[in-house]
Amino acid sequence: MSKVKIAVLVSGSGSNLQSLIDYIEARKINAEIKLVISNKYGAYGLTRGEKCGITTLVLDKKDFLDIRERDRLLLENLQKNEIDIVVLAGYLAIIPPEIIGVYRNRIINIHPSLLPSFGGKSYYGERVHQEVIKRGVKITGATVHFVNEETDGGPIILQRAVEVDFDDEWQTVQKKVLAIEHEILPMAVKLLVEGKVEVVGNRVKLL
Ligand code: GRF
């Protein structure tokens, strides 16, 4: 039986991509990462992909007069490579509705908070953790969810919490959260690959 084909989309360091690569290499997930796509030149995630012999591609908006052309190429590459699952691992660009429609419930994202808290359009990168500290919440965490037309609003697959200590700086919180991201993202991919995720309305039933 042919392996499930995954594309991972990154914009930065790609530590979540690395964790996925490690799980797959350790044969804990029966899938293949066929493509790493970045919307930024020089993203270290590209290097991580290349080191493993994965095909990489840069689709940077500055190379396109019309952003729709970039997105058209994104979809074309996913389809050409017969990608089954798309993983957004720190991908800081919007996936247009045309792609979401084609890949309904097959695009997942990792978000560094317990959604719906600290989610939505302006919550990305360090800002999430800075707002966590500012608000004084005692727990935060990470969420893996399906991508739908609402930013950070798709059905939630997995979440895990970490404690926020009074003296934590946002960098400390980021570190704690990243450590659990590296566990729950591969876990969610494994569940998907094994067909153990059922979407019921805007909720997920794990089988
Ligand atoms: C992670 O915190 C992820 O939750 C967010 O972007 C960050 C990406 O980190 N969406 P990395 O590139 O995987 O190291």
mmCIF file of C-alpha atoms and ligand atoms in Angstrom:
data_model
loop_
_atom_site.group_PDB
_atom_site.id
_atom_site.type_symbol
_atom_site.label_atom_id
_atom_site.label_comp_id
_atom_site.label_asym_id
_atom_site.label_seq_id
_atom_site.Cartn_x
_atom_site.Cartn_y
_atom_site.Cartn_z
ATOM 1 C CA MET A 1 0.000 0.000 0.000
ATOM 2 C CA SER A 2 1.374 3.406 -0.924
ATOM 3 C CA LYS A 3 2.264 5.755 1.901
ATOM 4 C CA VAL A 4 0.234 8.819 2.818
ATOM 5 C CA LYS A 5 1.921 11.816 1.223
ATOM 6 C CA ILE A 6 2.414 14.932 3.289
ATOM 7 C CA ALA A 7 3.384 18.487 2.398
ATOM 8 C CA VAL A 8 4.704 20.670 5.204
ATOM 9 C CA LEU A 9 4.430 24.429 4.849
ATOM 10 C CA VAL A 10 6.836 26.593 6.853
ATOM 11 C CA SER A 11 7.921 30.197 7.192
ATOM 12 C CA GLY A 12 10.698 29.948 9.749
ATOM 13 C CA SER A 13 12.864 27.634 11.790
ATOM 14 C CA GLY A 14 10.851 24.507 11.099
ATOM 15 C CA SER A 15 11.374 22.831 14.459
ATOM 16 C CA ASN A 16 7.885 21.325 14.135
ATOM 17 C CA LEU A 17 8.817 20.027 10.697
ATOM 18 C CA GLN A 18 11.901 18.462 12.283
ATOM 19 C CA SER A 19 9.854 16.720 14.899
ATOM 20 C CA LEU A 20 7.612 15.288 12.186
ATOM 21 C CA ILE A 21 10.654 14.142 10.200
ATOM 22 C CA ASP A 22 12.017 12.444 13.326
ATOM 23 C CA TYR A 23 8.770 10.588 14.035
ATOM 24 C CA ILE A 24 8.568 9.401 10.437
ATOM 25 C CA GLU A 25 12.210 8.318 10.372
ATOM 26 C CA ALA A 26 11.652 6.412 13.617
ATOM 27 C CA ARG A 27 8.755 4.671 11.825
ATOM 28 C CA LYS A 28 6.261 5.914 14.376
ATOM 29 C CA ILE A 29 4.190 7.387 11.526
ATOM 30 C CA ASN A 30 3.661 5.482 8.309
ATOM 31 C CA ALA A 31 3.826 8.412 5.905
ATOM 32 C CA GLU A 32 6.179 10.280 3.655
ATOM 33 C CA ILE A 33 6.954 14.003 3.579
ATOM 34 C CA LYS A 34 7.050 14.664 -0.155
ATOM 35 C CA LEU A 35 7.302 18.426 -0.151
ATOM 36 C CA VAL A 36 8.435 21.282 2.052
ATOM 37 C CA ILE A 37 7.124 24.631 0.905
ATOM 38 C CA SER A 38 8.121 27.982 2.342
ATOM 39 C CA ASN A 39 6.676 31.403 1.677
ATOM 40 C CA LYS A 40 10.020 32.888 2.675
ATOM 41 C CA TYR A 41 13.479 32.553 1.170
ATOM 42 C CA GLY A 42 16.085 31.407 3.657
ATOM 43 C CA ALA A 43 13.614 29.813 6.093
ATOM 44 C CA TYR A 44 15.634 27.240 8.018
ATOM 45 C CA GLY A 45 12.804 24.766 7.527
ATOM 46 C CA LEU A 46 13.924 24.513 3.891
ATOM 47 C CA THR A 47 17.403 23.454 4.987
ATOM 48 C CA ARG A 48 15.935 20.845 7.319
ATOM 49 C CA GLY A 49 13.944 19.449 4.405
ATOM 50 C CA GLU A 50 16.917 19.458 2.023
ATOM 51 C CA LYS A 51 19.070 17.640 4.597
ATOM 52 C CA CYS A 52 16.570 14.786 4.452
ATOM 53 C CA GLY A 53 16.383 14.758 0.693
ATOM 54 C CA ILE A 54 12.862 16.196 0.608
ATOM 55 C CA THR A 55 11.874 18.343 -2.380
ATOM 56 C CA THR A 56 11.616 21.991 -1.342
ATOM 57 C CA LEU A 57 9.949 24.944 -2.952
ATOM 58 C CA VAL A 58 9.803 28.672 -2.208
ATOM 59 C CA LEU A 59 6.623 30.564 -3.058
ATOM 60 C CA ASP A 60 7.419 34.067 -1.849
ATOM 61 C CA LYS A 61 4.819 36.710 -2.518
ATOM 62 C CA LYS A 62 7.462 39.167 -3.652
ATOM 63 C CA ASP A 63 7.983 37.038 -6.739
ATOM 64 C CA PHE A 64 4.358 37.469 -7.797
ATOM 65 C CA LEU A 65 2.474 40.494 -9.037
ATOM 66 C CA ASP A 66 -0.765 38.848 -8.032
ATOM 67 C CA ILE A 67 -0.950 36.778 -4.849
ATOM 68 C CA ARG A 68 -3.532 34.545 -6.525
ATOM 69 C CA GLU A 69 -0.826 33.349 -8.872
ATOM 70 C CA ARG A 70 1.270 32.268 -5.864
ATOM 71 C CA ASP A 71 -1.680 30.397 -4.435
ATOM 72 C CA ARG A 72 -2.489 28.841 -7.795
ATOM 73 C CA LEU A 73 1.061 27.477 -7.907
ATOM 74 C CA LEU A 74 0.740 26.244 -4.347
ATOM 75 C CA LEU A 75 -2.353 24.205 -5.214
ATOM 76 C CA GLU A 76 -0.795 22.999 -8.463
ATOM 77 C CA ASN A 77 2.259 21.687 -6.618
ATOM 78 C CA LEU A 78 0.172 19.962 -3.980
ATOM 79 C CA GLN A 79 -1.901 18.225 -6.629
ATOM 80 C CA LYS A 80 1.015 17.403 -8.920
ATOM 81 C CA ASN A 81 2.703 15.658 -6.001
ATOM 82 C CA GLU A 82 -0.529 13.884 -5.069
ATOM 83 C CA ILE A 83 -0.374 15.307 -1.549
ATOM 84 C CA ASP A 84 -2.911 13.778 0.826
ATOM 85 C CA ILE A 85 -2.316 15.911 3.940
ATOM 86 C CA VAL A 86 -1.024 19.460 4.266
ATOM 87 C CA VAL A 87 0.625 20.427 7.550
ATOM 88 C CA LEU A 88 1.032 24.093 8.385
ATOM 89 C CA ALA A 89 4.011 24.159 10.724
ATOM 90 C CA GLY A 90 4.614 27.817 11.443
ATOM 91 C CA TYR A 91 3.331 28.932 8.042
ATOM 92 C CA LEU A 92 2.592 32.629 8.300
ATOM 93 C CA ALA A 93 0.378 33.104 5.277
ATOM 94 C CA ILE A 94 -3.307 32.672 4.670
ATOM 95 C CA ILE A 95 -4.498 29.565 2.835
ATOM 96 C CA PRO A 96 -7.102 30.789 0.329
ATOM 97 C CA PRO A 97 -10.626 29.316 0.298
ATOM 98 C CA GLU A 98 -9.994 27.620 -3.080
ATOM 99 C CA ILE A 99 -7.286 25.442 -1.519
ATOM 100 C CA ILE A 100 -9.240 24.869 1.691
ATOM 101 C CA GLY A 101 -12.153 23.704 -0.468
ATOM 102 C CA VAL A 102 -10.056 21.167 -2.355
ATOM 103 C CA TYR A 103 -8.280 19.961 0.799
ATOM 104 C CA ARG A 104 -11.260 20.139 3.208
ATOM 105 C CA ASN A 105 -10.323 18.465 6.513
ATOM 106 C CA ARG A 106 -6.920 17.557 5.124
ATOM 107 C CA ILE A 107 -5.036 20.725 6.115
ATOM 108 C CA ILE A 108 -3.937 20.994 9.729
ATOM 109 C CA ASN A 109 -2.259 23.780 11.657
ATOM 110 C CA ILE A 110 -0.350 23.993 14.923
ATOM 111 C CA HIS A 111 -1.178 27.041 17.021
ATOM 112 C CA PRO A 112 0.806 27.985 20.149
ATOM 113 C CA SER A 113 -2.119 28.556 22.536
ATOM 114 C CA LEU A 114 -5.217 26.799 23.808
ATOM 115 C CA LEU A 115 -7.706 27.894 21.152
ATOM 116 C CA PRO A 116 -10.034 29.701 21.062
ATOM 117 C CA SER A 117 -7.976 31.768 23.518
ATOM 118 C CA PHE A 118 -5.230 33.856 21.967
ATOM 119 C CA GLY A 119 -6.216 32.935 18.438
ATOM 120 C CA GLY A 120 -7.335 34.801 15.348
ATOM 121 C CA LYS A 121 -5.752 37.082 12.817
ATOM 122 C CA SER A 122 -3.415 39.131 15.031
ATOM 123 C CA TYR A 123 -2.255 36.219 17.167
ATOM 124 C CA TYR A 124 0.887 34.723 15.752
ATOM 125 C CA GLY A 125 4.528 34.365 16.733
ATOM 126 C CA GLU A 126 5.772 35.904 19.954
ATOM 127 C CA ARG A 127 2.640 38.063 20.306
ATOM 128 C CA VAL A 128 0.642 35.017 21.439
ATOM 129 C CA HIS A 129 2.948 34.430 24.392
ATOM 130 C CA GLN A 130 3.263 38.130 25.227
ATOM 131 C CA GLU A 131 -0.520 38.394 25.456
ATOM 132 C CA VAL A 132 -0.641 35.259 27.594
ATOM 133 C CA ILE A 133 1.691 36.930 30.105
ATOM 134 C CA LYS A 134 -0.149 40.252 29.925
ATOM 135 C CA ARG A 135 -3.509 38.599 30.602
ATOM 136 C CA GLY A 136 -2.083 36.647 33.501
ATOM 137 C CA VAL A 137 -3.570 33.283 32.545
ATOM 138 C CA LYS A 138 -2.260 30.386 34.598
ATOM 139 C CA ILE A 139 -2.315 27.852 31.811
ATOM 140 C CA THR A 140 -1.653 28.044 28.103
ATOM 141 C CA GLY A 141 -0.698 25.368 25.617
ATOM 142 C CA ALA A 142 -0.857 24.274 22.018
ATOM 143 C CA THR A 143 -3.617 23.258 19.634
ATOM 144 C CA VAL A 144 -3.630 21.219 16.450
ATOM 145 C CA HIS A 145 -6.704 21.957 14.370
ATOM 146 C CA PHE A 146 -8.093 21.622 10.894
ATOM 147 C CA VAL A 147 -7.883 24.709 8.755
ATOM 148 C CA ASN A 148 -11.166 26.165 7.592
ATOM 149 C CA GLU A 149 -12.168 29.603 6.306
ATOM 150 C CA GLU A 150 -12.038 31.140 9.791
ATOM 151 C CA THR A 151 -8.544 31.959 11.070
ATOM 152 C CA ASP A 152 -7.728 29.470 13.866
ATOM 153 C CA GLY A 153 -11.395 28.444 13.901
ATOM 154 C CA GLY A 154 -11.368 24.933 12.435
ATOM 155 C CA PRO A 155 -12.214 21.713 14.303
ATOM 156 C CA ILE A 156 -9.735 20.999 17.091
ATOM 157 C CA ILE A 157 -7.892 17.682 16.872
ATOM 158 C CA LEU A 158 -5.567 17.787 19.896
ATOM 159 C CA GLN A 159 -4.667 20.201 22.664
ATOM 160 C CA ARG A 160 -2.231 20.094 25.521
ATOM 161 C CA ALA A 161 -1.692 22.534 28.367
ATOM 162 C CA VAL A 162 1.365 23.916 30.163
ATOM 163 C CA GLU A 163 1.481 26.036 33.309
ATOM 164 C CA VAL A 164 2.458 29.672 33.216
ATOM 165 C CA ASP A 165 4.522 30.640 36.263
ATOM 166 C CA PHE A 166 4.410 34.174 37.598
ATOM 167 C CA ASP A 167 8.052 34.841 36.789
ATOM 168 C CA ASP A 168 7.896 33.417 33.266
ATOM 169 C CA GLU A 169 8.880 35.710 30.443
ATOM 170 C CA TRP A 170 7.276 35.205 27.045
ATOM 171 C CA GLN A 171 10.395 33.417 25.861
ATOM 172 C CA THR A 172 10.040 30.890 28.684
ATOM 173 C CA VAL A 173 6.403 30.311 27.819
ATOM 174 C CA GLN A 174 7.297 29.947 24.149
ATOM 175 C CA LYS A 175 9.873 27.305 25.029
ATOM 176 C CA LYS A 176 7.446 25.310 27.182
ATOM 177 C CA VAL A 177 4.761 25.484 24.495
ATOM 178 C CA LEU A 178 7.131 24.560 21.683
ATOM 179 C CA ALA A 179 8.165 21.419 23.565
ATOM 180 C CA ILE A 180 4.556 20.191 23.602
ATOM 181 C CA GLU A 181 3.976 21.291 20.006
ATOM 182 C CA HIS A 182 6.728 18.872 19.035
ATOM 183 C CA GLU A 183 4.700 16.073 20.613
ATOM 184 C CA ILE A 184 1.120 16.844 19.652
ATOM 185 C CA LEU A 185 1.726 17.756 16.020
ATOM 186 C CA PRO A 186 3.204 14.343 15.108
ATOM 187 C CA MET A 187 0.563 12.703 17.273
ATOM 188 C CA ALA A 188 -2.200 14.430 15.304
ATOM 189 C CA VAL A 189 -0.578 13.525 11.987
ATOM 190 C CA LYS A 190 -0.374 9.902 13.118
ATOM 191 C CA LEU A 191 -4.069 9.869 14.034
ATOM 192 C CA LEU A 192 -4.961 11.351 10.649
ATOM 193 C CA VAL A 193 -2.748 8.972 8.706
ATOM 194 C CA GLU A 194 -4.306 6.042 10.534
ATOM 195 C CA GLY A 195 -7.835 7.287 9.779
ATOM 196 C CA LYS A 196 -8.640 7.830 13.450
ATOM 197 C CA VAL A 197 -10.006 11.352 13.113
ATOM 198 C CA GLU A 198 -13.662 11.956 12.391
ATOM 199 C CA VAL A 199 -15.028 15.473 11.920
ATOM 200 C CA VAL A 200 -18.527 15.960 13.305
ATOM 201 C CA GLY A 201 -19.696 19.500 12.606
ATOM 202 C CA ASN A 202 -17.024 21.722 14.079
ATOM 203 C CA ARG A 203 -15.840 19.039 16.494
ATOM 204 C CA VAL A 204 -13.480 16.114 16.164
ATOM 205 C CA LYS A 205 -14.119 12.608 17.385
ATOM 206 C CA LEU A 206 -10.948 10.570 17.881
ATOM 207 C CA LEU A 207 -11.576 6.942 17.002
HETATM 208 C C1 GRF B 1 5.228 27.497 16.403
HETATM 209 O O1 GRF B 1 5.131 28.111 17.650
HETATM 210 C C2 GRF B 1 3.837 27.267 15.845
HETATM 211 O O2 GRF B 1 2.885 27.016 16.815
HETATM 212 C C3 GRF B 1 3.550 28.596 15.203
HETATM 213 O O3 GRF B 1 4.773 28.997 14.655
HETATM 214 C C4 GRF B 1 5.859 28.416 15.377
HETATM 215 C C5 GRF B 1 6.714 27.686 14.388
HETATM 216 O O4 GRF B 1 7.877 27.185 14.942
HETATM 217 N N1 GRF B 1 2.447 28.458 14.283
HETATM 218 P P1 GRF B 1 8.833 26.258 14.062
HETATM 219 O O5 GRF B 1 9.099 27.002 12.745
HETATM 220 O O6 GRF B 1 8.156 24.952 13.847
HETATM 221 O O7 GRF B 1 10.089 26.136 14.869
#
